[in-house]
């Protein structure tokens, strides 16, 4: 199923002495990029959470926000992160000295900065806490993936509709192209008559000129390849695997064929259809930039 790289999911639960909340959101990105914000004392969860989310989605810039609150605080121990607190104090002193400010900060001031205090519970079981977190993460990921799939469905319908328009234009070009050769033949004969009057025509020479023209403006190979690309596009849209990168390459090939047809076109109507095709290809290209 086609998925968008844009999504959002949130879940929270109270279980076995903890309140856990997880929020996942993403935007498009060429690769899988994961960043996570969670309480410092639970940093061991980040890599596990990254691996789990990556098992659910393959591409996108993922931002994950985790809050974990321990309800049982009887055995909790609050300790000072002296490394970070010292850095804050040095920064405040530097600020005072450089700008001639009064050093009126105290412990309460430093305590307000993030992560100066760390809450530890010596009895916490990391594996148990990860198991609880993963359960909530799964709920958030379900909603996250569901939104990506819903957005993907809309994108698939739009791309399919535009592919149909391209196919209609290809069919017109295939029908119109032989007619342009006939018209060239007629105009060539008429032009020769204008120049030479009633002098008998060298039909062999006329046919040779028409054949050269027909070869020059022939687009059958390009339209066949374009049809093949459109067929492959339809298969990709029905795939259950991530196909964003494949679609990106395929659209480049479609645009290449359209450009070739345009360079050969000597007919106004065909040239107009080529413009229509390229416009639809560009709209498809914009859509697939956000497909996983």
PDB file of C-alpha atoms in Angstrom:
ATOM      1  CA  UNK A   1       0.000   0.000   0.000  1.00  0.00           C
ATOM      2  CA  UNK A   2       1.264   3.450  -0.927  1.00  0.00           C
ATOM      3  CA  UNK A   3       2.176   5.522   2.131  1.00  0.00           C
ATOM      4  CA  UNK A   4       2.850   9.190   2.552  1.00  0.00           C
ATOM      5  CA  UNK A   5       5.947  10.196   4.505  1.00  0.00           C
ATOM      6  CA  UNK A   6       3.855  12.710   6.423  1.00  0.00           C
ATOM      7  CA  UNK A   7       2.146  11.319   9.495  1.00  0.00           C
ATOM      8  CA  UNK A   8       1.238  11.789  13.125  1.00  0.00           C
ATOM      9  CA  UNK A   9       0.351   9.440  15.957  1.00  0.00           C
ATOM     10  CA  UNK A  10      -0.031   9.764  19.696  1.00  0.00           C
ATOM     11  CA  UNK A  11      -0.760   7.351  22.516  1.00  0.00           C
ATOM     12  CA  UNK A  12      -0.566   7.297  26.292  1.00  0.00           C
ATOM     13  CA  UNK A  13      -1.234   4.742  28.986  1.00  0.00           C
ATOM     14  CA  UNK A  14      -0.955   4.205  32.721  1.00  0.00           C
ATOM     15  CA  UNK A  15       0.436   0.807  33.542  1.00  0.00           C
ATOM     16  CA  UNK A  16       2.373  -0.836  36.358  1.00  0.00           C
ATOM     17  CA  UNK A  17       3.267   2.361  38.159  1.00  0.00           C
ATOM     18  CA  UNK A  18       4.085   4.527  35.135  1.00  0.00           C
ATOM     19  CA  UNK A  19       2.301   7.035  32.936  1.00  0.00           C
ATOM     20  CA  UNK A  20       3.828   6.850  29.459  1.00  0.00           C
ATOM     21  CA  UNK A  21       3.011   9.145  26.548  1.00  0.00           C
ATOM     22  CA  UNK A  22       4.508   8.930  23.064  1.00  0.00           C
ATOM     23  CA  UNK A  23       4.022  11.245  20.105  1.00  0.00           C
ATOM     24  CA  UNK A  24       5.371  10.464  16.626  1.00  0.00           C
ATOM     25  CA  UNK A  25       5.359  12.802  13.656  1.00  0.00           C
ATOM     26  CA  UNK A  26       7.196  12.836  10.343  1.00  0.00           C
ATOM     27  CA  UNK A  27       7.852  14.740   7.141  1.00  0.00           C
ATOM     28  CA  UNK A  28       9.415  13.638   3.873  1.00  0.00           C
ATOM     29  CA  UNK A  29      13.108  12.789   3.665  1.00  0.00           C
ATOM     30  CA  UNK A  30      15.287  10.804   1.258  1.00  0.00           C
ATOM     31  CA  UNK A  31      16.233   8.341   3.996  1.00  0.00           C
ATOM     32  CA  UNK A  32      15.168   7.249   7.480  1.00  0.00           C
ATOM     33  CA  UNK A  33      16.167   9.922   9.989  1.00  0.00           C
ATOM     34  CA  UNK A  34      15.120   9.547  13.623  1.00  0.00           C
ATOM     35  CA  UNK A  35      15.334  11.985  16.519  1.00  0.00           C
ATOM     36  CA  UNK A  36      13.902  11.428  19.964  1.00  0.00           C
ATOM     37  CA  UNK A  37      13.270  13.574  22.997  1.00  0.00           C
ATOM     38  CA  UNK A  38      12.785  11.733  26.259  1.00  0.00           C
ATOM     39  CA  UNK A  39      13.777  12.098  29.938  1.00  0.00           C
ATOM     40  CA  UNK A  40      17.542  11.827  30.322  1.00  0.00           C
ATOM     41  CA  UNK A  41      17.340   8.979  32.853  1.00  0.00           C
ATOM     42  CA  UNK A  42      15.547   6.853  30.291  1.00  0.00           C
ATOM     43  CA  UNK A  43      18.061   7.391  27.502  1.00  0.00           C
ATOM     44  CA  UNK A  44      18.561   3.629  27.166  1.00  0.00           C
ATOM     45  CA  UNK A  45      15.154   3.493  25.456  1.00  0.00           C
ATOM     46  CA  UNK A  46      16.105   5.687  22.483  1.00  0.00           C
ATOM     47  CA  UNK A  47      17.990   3.130  20.376  1.00  0.00           C
ATOM     48  CA  UNK A  48      15.369   0.469  21.025  1.00  0.00           C
ATOM     49  CA  UNK A  49      12.624   2.886  20.031  1.00  0.00           C
ATOM     50  CA  UNK A  50      14.499   3.892  16.864  1.00  0.00           C
ATOM     51  CA  UNK A  51      14.860   0.252  15.825  1.00  0.00           C
ATOM     52  CA  UNK A  52      11.189  -0.405  16.478  1.00  0.00           C
ATOM     53  CA  UNK A  53       9.944   2.630  14.521  1.00  0.00           C
ATOM     54  CA  UNK A  54      12.293   1.757  11.656  1.00  0.00           C
ATOM     55  CA  UNK A  55      10.653  -1.679  11.537  1.00  0.00           C
ATOM     56  CA  UNK A  56       7.331   0.061  10.901  1.00  0.00           C
ATOM     57  CA  UNK A  57       8.440   2.723   8.391  1.00  0.00           C
ATOM     58  CA  UNK A  58      11.391   2.862   6.003  1.00  0.00           C
ATOM     59  CA  UNK A  59      11.699   6.529   5.060  1.00  0.00           C
ATOM     60  CA  UNK A  60      10.996   9.953   6.464  1.00  0.00           C
ATOM     61  CA  UNK A  61      12.295  12.413   9.033  1.00  0.00           C
ATOM     62  CA  UNK A  62      10.807  11.058  12.253  1.00  0.00           C
ATOM     63  CA  UNK A  63      10.477  13.098  15.434  1.00  0.00           C
ATOM     64  CA  UNK A  64       9.491  11.168  18.544  1.00  0.00           C
ATOM     65  CA  UNK A  65       8.562  12.707  21.903  1.00  0.00           C
ATOM     66  CA  UNK A  66       8.412  10.489  24.991  1.00  0.00           C
ATOM     67  CA  UNK A  67       7.332  11.327  28.536  1.00  0.00           C
ATOM     68  CA  UNK A  68       7.591   8.777  31.332  1.00  0.00           C
ATOM     69  CA  UNK A  69       6.278   9.564  34.793  1.00  0.00           C
ATOM     70  CA  UNK A  70       6.885   7.170  37.679  1.00  0.00           C
ATOM     71  CA  UNK A  71       3.898   7.125  40.010  1.00  0.00           C
ATOM     72  CA  UNK A  72       5.700   5.244  42.785  1.00  0.00           C
ATOM     73  CA  UNK A  73       8.123   7.847  44.163  1.00  0.00           C
ATOM     74  CA  UNK A  74       8.839   6.256  47.553  1.00  0.00           C
ATOM     75  CA  UNK A  75      12.188   4.927  46.356  1.00  0.00           C
ATOM     76  CA  UNK A  76      12.951   7.778  43.987  1.00  0.00           C
ATOM     77  CA  UNK A  77      16.256   9.585  44.365  1.00  0.00           C
ATOM     78  CA  UNK A  78      16.902  13.047  42.942  1.00  0.00           C
ATOM     79  CA  UNK A  79      20.552  13.689  42.104  1.00  0.00           C
ATOM     80  CA  UNK A  80      22.369  16.688  40.650  1.00  0.00           C
ATOM     81  CA  UNK A  81      23.931  16.530  37.211  1.00  0.00           C
ATOM     82  CA  UNK A  82      27.056  18.383  38.343  1.00  0.00           C
ATOM     83  CA  UNK A  83      28.637  18.421  34.885  1.00  0.00           C
ATOM     84  CA  UNK A  84      25.671  20.221  33.386  1.00  0.00           C
ATOM     85  CA  UNK A  85      25.096  22.449  36.434  1.00  0.00           C
ATOM     86  CA  UNK A  86      28.751  23.556  36.356  1.00  0.00           C
ATOM     87  CA  UNK A  87      28.456  24.418  32.671  1.00  0.00           C
ATOM     88  CA  UNK A  88      25.395  26.565  33.372  1.00  0.00           C
ATOM     89  CA  UNK A  89      27.196  28.381  36.219  1.00  0.00           C
ATOM     90  CA  UNK A  90      30.251  29.106  34.052  1.00  0.00           C
ATOM     91  CA  UNK A  91      28.002  30.401  31.278  1.00  0.00           C
ATOM     92  CA  UNK A  92      26.180  32.720  33.717  1.00  0.00           C
ATOM     93  CA  UNK A  93      29.473  34.071  35.060  1.00  0.00           C
ATOM     94  CA  UNK A  94      30.750  34.683  31.533  1.00  0.00           C
ATOM     95  CA  UNK A  95      27.539  36.521  30.742  1.00  0.00           C
ATOM     96  CA  UNK A  96      27.921  38.709  33.859  1.00  0.00           C
ATOM     97  CA  UNK A  97      31.576  39.549  33.176  1.00  0.00           C
ATOM     98  CA  UNK A  98      31.169  40.338  29.491  1.00  0.00           C
ATOM     99  CA  UNK A  99      28.185  42.626  29.915  1.00  0.00           C
ATOM    100  CA  UNK A 100      28.930  44.003  33.398  1.00  0.00           C
ATOM    101  CA  UNK A 101      25.911  42.388  34.984  1.00  0.00           C
ATOM    102  CA  UNK A 102      25.455  41.667  38.654  1.00  0.00           C
ATOM    103  CA  UNK A 103      25.956  38.042  39.680  1.00  0.00           C
ATOM    104  CA  UNK A 104      22.652  37.646  41.474  1.00  0.00           C
ATOM    105  CA  UNK A 105      21.954  34.043  40.559  1.00  0.00           C
ATOM    106  CA  UNK A 106      21.765  31.267  43.113  1.00  0.00           C
ATOM    107  CA  UNK A 107      20.988  27.582  43.334  1.00  0.00           C
ATOM    108  CA  UNK A 108      17.310  28.155  42.532  1.00  0.00           C
ATOM    109  CA  UNK A 109      18.273  29.918  39.316  1.00  0.00           C
ATOM    110  CA  UNK A 110      20.534  27.111  38.152  1.00  0.00           C
ATOM    111  CA  UNK A 111      17.950  24.522  39.183  1.00  0.00           C
ATOM    112  CA  UNK A 112      15.490  25.920  36.648  1.00  0.00           C
ATOM    113  CA  UNK A 113      17.651  24.890  33.699  1.00  0.00           C
ATOM    114  CA  UNK A 114      16.773  21.614  31.947  1.00  0.00           C
ATOM    115  CA  UNK A 115      18.227  18.332  33.232  1.00  0.00           C
ATOM    116  CA  UNK A 116      20.110  19.821  36.195  1.00  0.00           C
ATOM    117  CA  UNK A 117      18.215  17.364  38.393  1.00  0.00           C
ATOM    118  CA  UNK A 118      17.961  13.698  37.471  1.00  0.00           C
ATOM    119  CA  UNK A 119      15.383  11.441  39.063  1.00  0.00           C
ATOM    120  CA  UNK A 120      16.602   7.911  39.584  1.00  0.00           C
ATOM    121  CA  UNK A 121      14.858   4.854  40.902  1.00  0.00           C
ATOM    122  CA  UNK A 122      17.324   2.142  41.786  1.00  0.00           C
ATOM    123  CA  UNK A 123      14.648  -0.538  41.554  1.00  0.00           C
ATOM    124  CA  UNK A 124      13.607   0.244  37.980  1.00  0.00           C
ATOM    125  CA  UNK A 125      13.850  -2.709  35.618  1.00  0.00           C
ATOM    126  CA  UNK A 126      15.060  -1.459  32.231  1.00  0.00           C
ATOM    127  CA  UNK A 127      13.673  -4.420  30.283  1.00  0.00           C
ATOM    128  CA  UNK A 128      10.311  -4.079  31.970  1.00  0.00           C
ATOM    129  CA  UNK A 129      10.213  -0.340  31.306  1.00  0.00           C
ATOM    130  CA  UNK A 130      11.118  -0.877  27.655  1.00  0.00           C
ATOM    131  CA  UNK A 131       8.376  -3.481  27.354  1.00  0.00           C
ATOM    132  CA  UNK A 132       5.831  -1.006  28.737  1.00  0.00           C
ATOM    133  CA  UNK A 133       7.153   1.767  26.482  1.00  0.00           C
ATOM    134  CA  UNK A 134       7.057  -0.468  23.420  1.00  0.00           C
ATOM    135  CA  UNK A 135       3.395  -1.257  24.067  1.00  0.00           C
ATOM    136  CA  UNK A 136       2.542   2.452  24.030  1.00  0.00           C
ATOM    137  CA  UNK A 137       4.866   3.020  21.060  1.00  0.00           C
ATOM    138  CA  UNK A 138       3.004   0.342  19.121  1.00  0.00           C
ATOM    139  CA  UNK A 139      -0.297   2.132  19.720  1.00  0.00           C
ATOM    140  CA  UNK A 140       1.175   5.465  18.608  1.00  0.00           C
ATOM    141  CA  UNK A 141       2.835   3.819  15.605  1.00  0.00           C
ATOM    142  CA  UNK A 142      -0.462   2.214  14.557  1.00  0.00           C
ATOM    143  CA  UNK A 143      -2.113   5.634  14.396  1.00  0.00           C
ATOM    144  CA  UNK A 144       0.992   7.106  12.757  1.00  0.00           C
ATOM    145  CA  UNK A 145       1.068   4.463  10.013  1.00  0.00           C
ATOM    146  CA  UNK A 146      -2.706   4.661   9.573  1.00  0.00           C
ATOM    147  CA  UNK A 147      -2.437   8.373   8.819  1.00  0.00           C
ATOM    148  CA  UNK A 148       0.441   7.787   6.385  1.00  0.00           C
ATOM    149  CA  UNK A 149      -1.637   5.147   4.609  1.00  0.00           C
ATOM    150  CA  UNK A 150      -4.692   7.408   4.438  1.00  0.00           C
ATOM    151  CA  UNK A 151      -2.590  10.188   2.925  1.00  0.00           C
ATOM    152  CA  UNK A 152      -0.996   7.634   0.611  1.00  0.00           C
ATOM    153  CA  UNK A 153      -4.421   6.536  -0.643  1.00  0.00           C
ATOM    154  CA  UNK A 154      -5.221  10.110  -1.684  1.00  0.00           C
ATOM    155  CA  UNK A 155      -1.867  10.444  -3.419  1.00  0.00           C
ATOM    156  CA  UNK A 156      -2.340   7.122  -5.218  1.00  0.00           C
ATOM    157  CA  UNK A 157      -5.760   8.189  -6.522  1.00  0.00           C
ATOM    158  CA  UNK A 158      -4.363  11.504  -7.733  1.00  0.00           C
ATOM    159  CA  UNK A 159      -1.384   9.875  -9.475  1.00  0.00           C
ATOM    160  CA  UNK A 160      -3.607   7.235 -11.090  1.00  0.00           C
ATOM    161  CA  UNK A 161      -5.917   9.951 -12.401  1.00  0.00           C
ATOM    162  CA  UNK A 162      -3.010  11.883 -13.888  1.00  0.00           C
ATOM    163  CA  UNK A 163      -1.554   8.720 -15.420  1.00  0.00           C
ATOM    164  CA  UNK A 164      -4.903   8.215 -17.150  1.00  0.00           C
ATOM    165  CA  UNK A 165      -4.715  11.707 -18.626  1.00  0.00           C
ATOM    166  CA  UNK A 166      -1.204  11.008 -19.898  1.00  0.00           C
ATOM    167  CA  UNK A 167      -2.403   7.767 -21.483  1.00  0.00           C
ATOM    168  CA  UNK A 168      -5.180   9.647 -23.282  1.00  0.00           C
ATOM    169  CA  UNK A 169      -2.631  12.100 -24.675  1.00  0.00           C
ATOM    170  CA  UNK A 170      -0.357   9.250 -25.788  1.00  0.00           C
ATOM    171  CA  UNK A 171      -3.265   7.623 -27.612  1.00  0.00           C
ATOM    172  CA  UNK A 172      -3.988  10.917 -29.388  1.00  0.00           C
ATOM    173  CA  UNK A 173      -0.349  11.289 -30.444  1.00  0.00           C
ATOM    174  CA  UNK A 174      -0.250   7.728 -31.765  1.00  0.00           C
ATOM    175  CA  UNK A 175      -3.345   8.426 -33.866  1.00  0.00           C
ATOM    176  CA  UNK A 176      -2.262  11.856 -34.995  1.00  0.00           C
ATOM    177  CA  UNK A 177       1.361  11.063 -35.911  1.00  0.00           C
ATOM    178  CA  UNK A 178       0.614   9.039 -39.118  1.00  0.00           C
ATOM    179  CA  UNK A 179      -1.823  11.761 -40.229  1.00  0.00           C
ATOM    180  CA  UNK A 180       0.968  14.335 -40.098  1.00  0.00           C
ATOM    181  CA  UNK A 181       2.932  12.241 -42.628  1.00  0.00           C
ATOM    182  CA  UNK A 182      -0.055  12.159 -44.975  1.00  0.00           C
ATOM    183  CA  UNK A 183      -0.485  15.896 -44.624  1.00  0.00           C
ATOM    184  CA  UNK A 184       3.198  16.419 -45.354  1.00  0.00           C
ATOM    185  CA  UNK A 185       2.869  14.284 -48.483  1.00  0.00           C
ATOM    186  CA  UNK A 186      -0.101  16.349 -49.698  1.00  0.00           C
ATOM    187  CA  UNK A 187       1.591  19.665 -48.976  1.00  0.00           C
ATOM    188  CA  UNK A 188       4.795  18.525 -50.651  1.00  0.00           C
ATOM    189  CA  UNK A 189       2.941  17.523 -53.836  1.00  0.00           C
ATOM    190  CA  UNK A 190       0.997  20.792 -53.810  1.00  0.00           C
ATOM    191  CA  UNK A 191       4.176  22.804 -53.326  1.00  0.00           C
ATOM    192  CA  UNK A 192       5.945  21.063 -56.189  1.00  0.00           C
ATOM    193  CA  UNK A 193       2.964  21.723 -58.468  1.00  0.00           C
ATOM    194  CA  UNK A 194       3.075  25.389 -57.499  1.00  0.00           C
ATOM    195  CA  UNK A 195       6.724  25.587 -58.417  1.00  0.00           C
ATOM    196  CA  UNK A 196       6.784  23.378 -61.521  1.00  0.00           C
ATOM    197  CA  UNK A 197       3.250  23.693 -62.840  1.00  0.00           C
ATOM    198  CA  UNK A 198       1.990  20.704 -64.839  1.00  0.00           C
ATOM    199  CA  UNK A 199       5.386  19.064 -65.176  1.00  0.00           C
ATOM    200  CA  UNK A 200       5.152  15.383 -64.314  1.00  0.00           C
ATOM    201  CA  UNK A 201       6.337  14.606 -60.798  1.00  0.00           C
ATOM    202  CA  UNK A 202       9.088  12.212 -59.878  1.00  0.00           C
ATOM    203  CA  UNK A 203       7.009  10.013 -57.585  1.00  0.00           C
ATOM    204  CA  UNK A 204      10.082   8.132 -56.417  1.00  0.00           C
ATOM    205  CA  UNK A 205      11.683  11.342 -55.258  1.00  0.00           C
ATOM    206  CA  UNK A 206       8.475  12.432 -53.556  1.00  0.00           C
ATOM    207  CA  UNK A 207       8.202   9.097 -51.744  1.00  0.00           C
ATOM    208  CA  UNK A 208      11.815   9.353 -50.660  1.00  0.00           C
ATOM    209  CA  UNK A 209      11.262  12.798 -49.177  1.00  0.00           C
ATOM    210  CA  UNK A 210       8.114  11.616 -47.396  1.00  0.00           C
ATOM    211  CA  UNK A 211       9.962   8.575 -46.038  1.00  0.00           C
ATOM    212  CA  UNK A 212      12.734  10.784 -44.674  1.00  0.00           C
ATOM    213  CA  UNK A 213      10.154  13.026 -43.035  1.00  0.00           C
ATOM    214  CA  UNK A 214       8.233  10.072 -41.610  1.00  0.00           C
ATOM    215  CA  UNK A 215      11.406   8.673 -40.057  1.00  0.00           C
ATOM    216  CA  UNK A 216      12.270  12.053 -38.602  1.00  0.00           C
ATOM    217  CA  UNK A 217       8.913  12.575 -36.875  1.00  0.00           C
ATOM    218  CA  UNK A 218       8.227   8.937 -35.931  1.00  0.00           C
ATOM    219  CA  UNK A 219       7.452   8.644 -32.218  1.00  0.00           C
ATOM    220  CA  UNK A 220       6.189   5.053 -32.077  1.00  0.00           C
ATOM    221  CA  UNK A 221       9.164   3.848 -30.036  1.00  0.00           C
ATOM    222  CA  UNK A 222       8.767   6.649 -27.537  1.00  0.00           C
ATOM    223  CA  UNK A 223       5.026   6.170 -27.114  1.00  0.00           C
ATOM    224  CA  UNK A 224       5.506   2.405 -26.635  1.00  0.00           C
ATOM    225  CA  UNK A 225       8.076   3.041 -23.908  1.00  0.00           C
ATOM    226  CA  UNK A 226       5.865   5.682 -22.331  1.00  0.00           C
ATOM    227  CA  UNK A 227       2.985   3.210 -22.242  1.00  0.00           C
ATOM    228  CA  UNK A 228       5.324   0.666 -20.641  1.00  0.00           C
ATOM    229  CA  UNK A 229       6.345   3.199 -17.981  1.00  0.00           C
ATOM    230  CA  UNK A 230       2.707   3.973 -17.234  1.00  0.00           C
ATOM    231  CA  UNK A 231       1.983   0.269 -16.851  1.00  0.00           C
ATOM    232  CA  UNK A 232       4.918  -0.064 -14.454  1.00  0.00           C
ATOM    233  CA  UNK A 233       3.653   2.976 -12.569  1.00  0.00           C
ATOM    234  CA  UNK A 234       0.325   1.223 -12.018  1.00  0.00           C
ATOM    235  CA  UNK A 235       2.096  -1.862 -10.655  1.00  0.00           C
ATOM    236  CA  UNK A 236       4.178   0.211  -8.263  1.00  0.00           C
ATOM    237  CA  UNK A 237       1.059   1.935  -6.964  1.00  0.00           C
ATOM    238  CA  UNK A 238      -0.377  -1.486  -6.039  1.00  0.00           C
ATOM    239  CA  UNK A 239       2.821  -2.686  -4.357  1.00  0.00           C
ATOM    240  CA  UNK A 240       2.940  -3.443  -0.633  1.00  0.00           C
ATOM    241  CA  UNK A 241       6.596  -2.405  -0.464  1.00  0.00           C
ATOM    242  CA  UNK A 242       8.033   1.131  -0.237  1.00  0.00           C
ATOM    243  CA  UNK A 243       8.356   2.351  -3.833  1.00  0.00           C
ATOM    244  CA  UNK A 244       9.077   6.072  -3.521  1.00  0.00           C
ATOM    245  CA  UNK A 245      12.613   5.862  -4.912  1.00  0.00           C
ATOM    246  CA  UNK A 246      11.553   3.574  -7.757  1.00  0.00           C
ATOM    247  CA  UNK A 247       8.768   5.974  -8.672  1.00  0.00           C
ATOM    248  CA  UNK A 248      11.207   8.858  -8.692  1.00  0.00           C
ATOM    249  CA  UNK A 249      13.408   7.062 -11.228  1.00  0.00           C
ATOM    250  CA  UNK A 250      10.412   5.983 -13.307  1.00  0.00           C
ATOM    251  CA  UNK A 251       9.095   9.541 -13.578  1.00  0.00           C
ATOM    252  CA  UNK A 252      12.500  10.688 -14.822  1.00  0.00           C
ATOM    253  CA  UNK A 253      12.276   8.113 -17.616  1.00  0.00           C
ATOM    254  CA  UNK A 254       8.739   9.204 -18.474  1.00  0.00           C
ATOM    255  CA  UNK A 255       9.888  12.792 -18.721  1.00  0.00           C
ATOM    256  CA  UNK A 256      12.767  11.728 -20.973  1.00  0.00           C
ATOM    257  CA  UNK A 257      10.359  10.062 -23.441  1.00  0.00           C
ATOM    258  CA  UNK A 258       8.061  13.090 -23.406  1.00  0.00           C
ATOM    259  CA  UNK A 259      10.992  15.379 -24.183  1.00  0.00           C
ATOM    260  CA  UNK A 260      12.016  13.184 -27.119  1.00  0.00           C
ATOM    261  CA  UNK A 261       8.490  13.214 -28.528  1.00  0.00           C
ATOM    262  CA  UNK A 262       8.420  16.978 -28.144  1.00  0.00           C
ATOM    263  CA  UNK A 263      11.728  17.390 -29.986  1.00  0.00           C
ATOM    264  CA  UNK A 264      10.373  15.355 -32.909  1.00  0.00           C
ATOM    265  CA  UNK A 265       6.961  16.961 -33.043  1.00  0.00           C
ATOM    266  CA  UNK A 266       6.360  19.194 -36.038  1.00  0.00           C
ATOM    267  CA  UNK A 267       2.611  19.294 -35.535  1.00  0.00           C
ATOM    268  CA  UNK A 268       0.954  21.918 -33.348  1.00  0.00           C
ATOM    269  CA  UNK A 269      -1.613  19.495 -31.944  1.00  0.00           C
ATOM    270  CA  UNK A 270       1.019  16.921 -30.998  1.00  0.00           C
ATOM    271  CA  UNK A 271       3.193  19.626 -29.446  1.00  0.00           C
ATOM    272  CA  UNK A 272       0.205  20.711 -27.357  1.00  0.00           C
ATOM    273  CA  UNK A 273      -0.335  17.162 -26.120  1.00  0.00           C
ATOM    274  CA  UNK A 274       3.346  16.889 -25.201  1.00  0.00           C
ATOM    275  CA  UNK A 275       2.968  20.017 -23.073  1.00  0.00           C
ATOM    276  CA  UNK A 276      -0.036  18.418 -21.366  1.00  0.00           C
ATOM    277  CA  UNK A 277       1.925  15.207 -20.729  1.00  0.00           C
ATOM    278  CA  UNK A 278       4.887  17.047 -19.230  1.00  0.00           C
ATOM    279  CA  UNK A 279       2.579  19.089 -16.999  1.00  0.00           C
ATOM    280  CA  UNK A 280       0.981  15.912 -15.618  1.00  0.00           C
ATOM    281  CA  UNK A 281       4.378  14.232 -15.167  1.00  0.00           C
ATOM    282  CA  UNK A 282       5.566  17.222 -13.156  1.00  0.00           C
ATOM    283  CA  UNK A 283       2.495  17.023 -10.916  1.00  0.00           C
ATOM    284  CA  UNK A 284       3.145  13.312 -10.402  1.00  0.00           C
ATOM    285  CA  UNK A 285       6.787  14.052  -9.607  1.00  0.00           C
ATOM    286  CA  UNK A 286       5.717  16.528  -6.934  1.00  0.00           C
ATOM    287  CA  UNK A 287       3.437  13.933  -5.376  1.00  0.00           C
ATOM    288  CA  UNK A 288       5.963  11.130  -5.243  1.00  0.00           C
ATOM    289  CA  UNK A 289       8.463  13.301  -3.352  1.00  0.00           C
ATOM    290  CA  UNK A 290       6.324  12.523  -0.306  1.00  0.00           C
ATOM    291  CA  UNK A 291       5.828   8.797  -0.942  1.00  0.00           C
ATOM    292  CA  UNK A 292       7.667   6.370   1.309  1.00  0.00           C
TER     293      UNK A 292
END
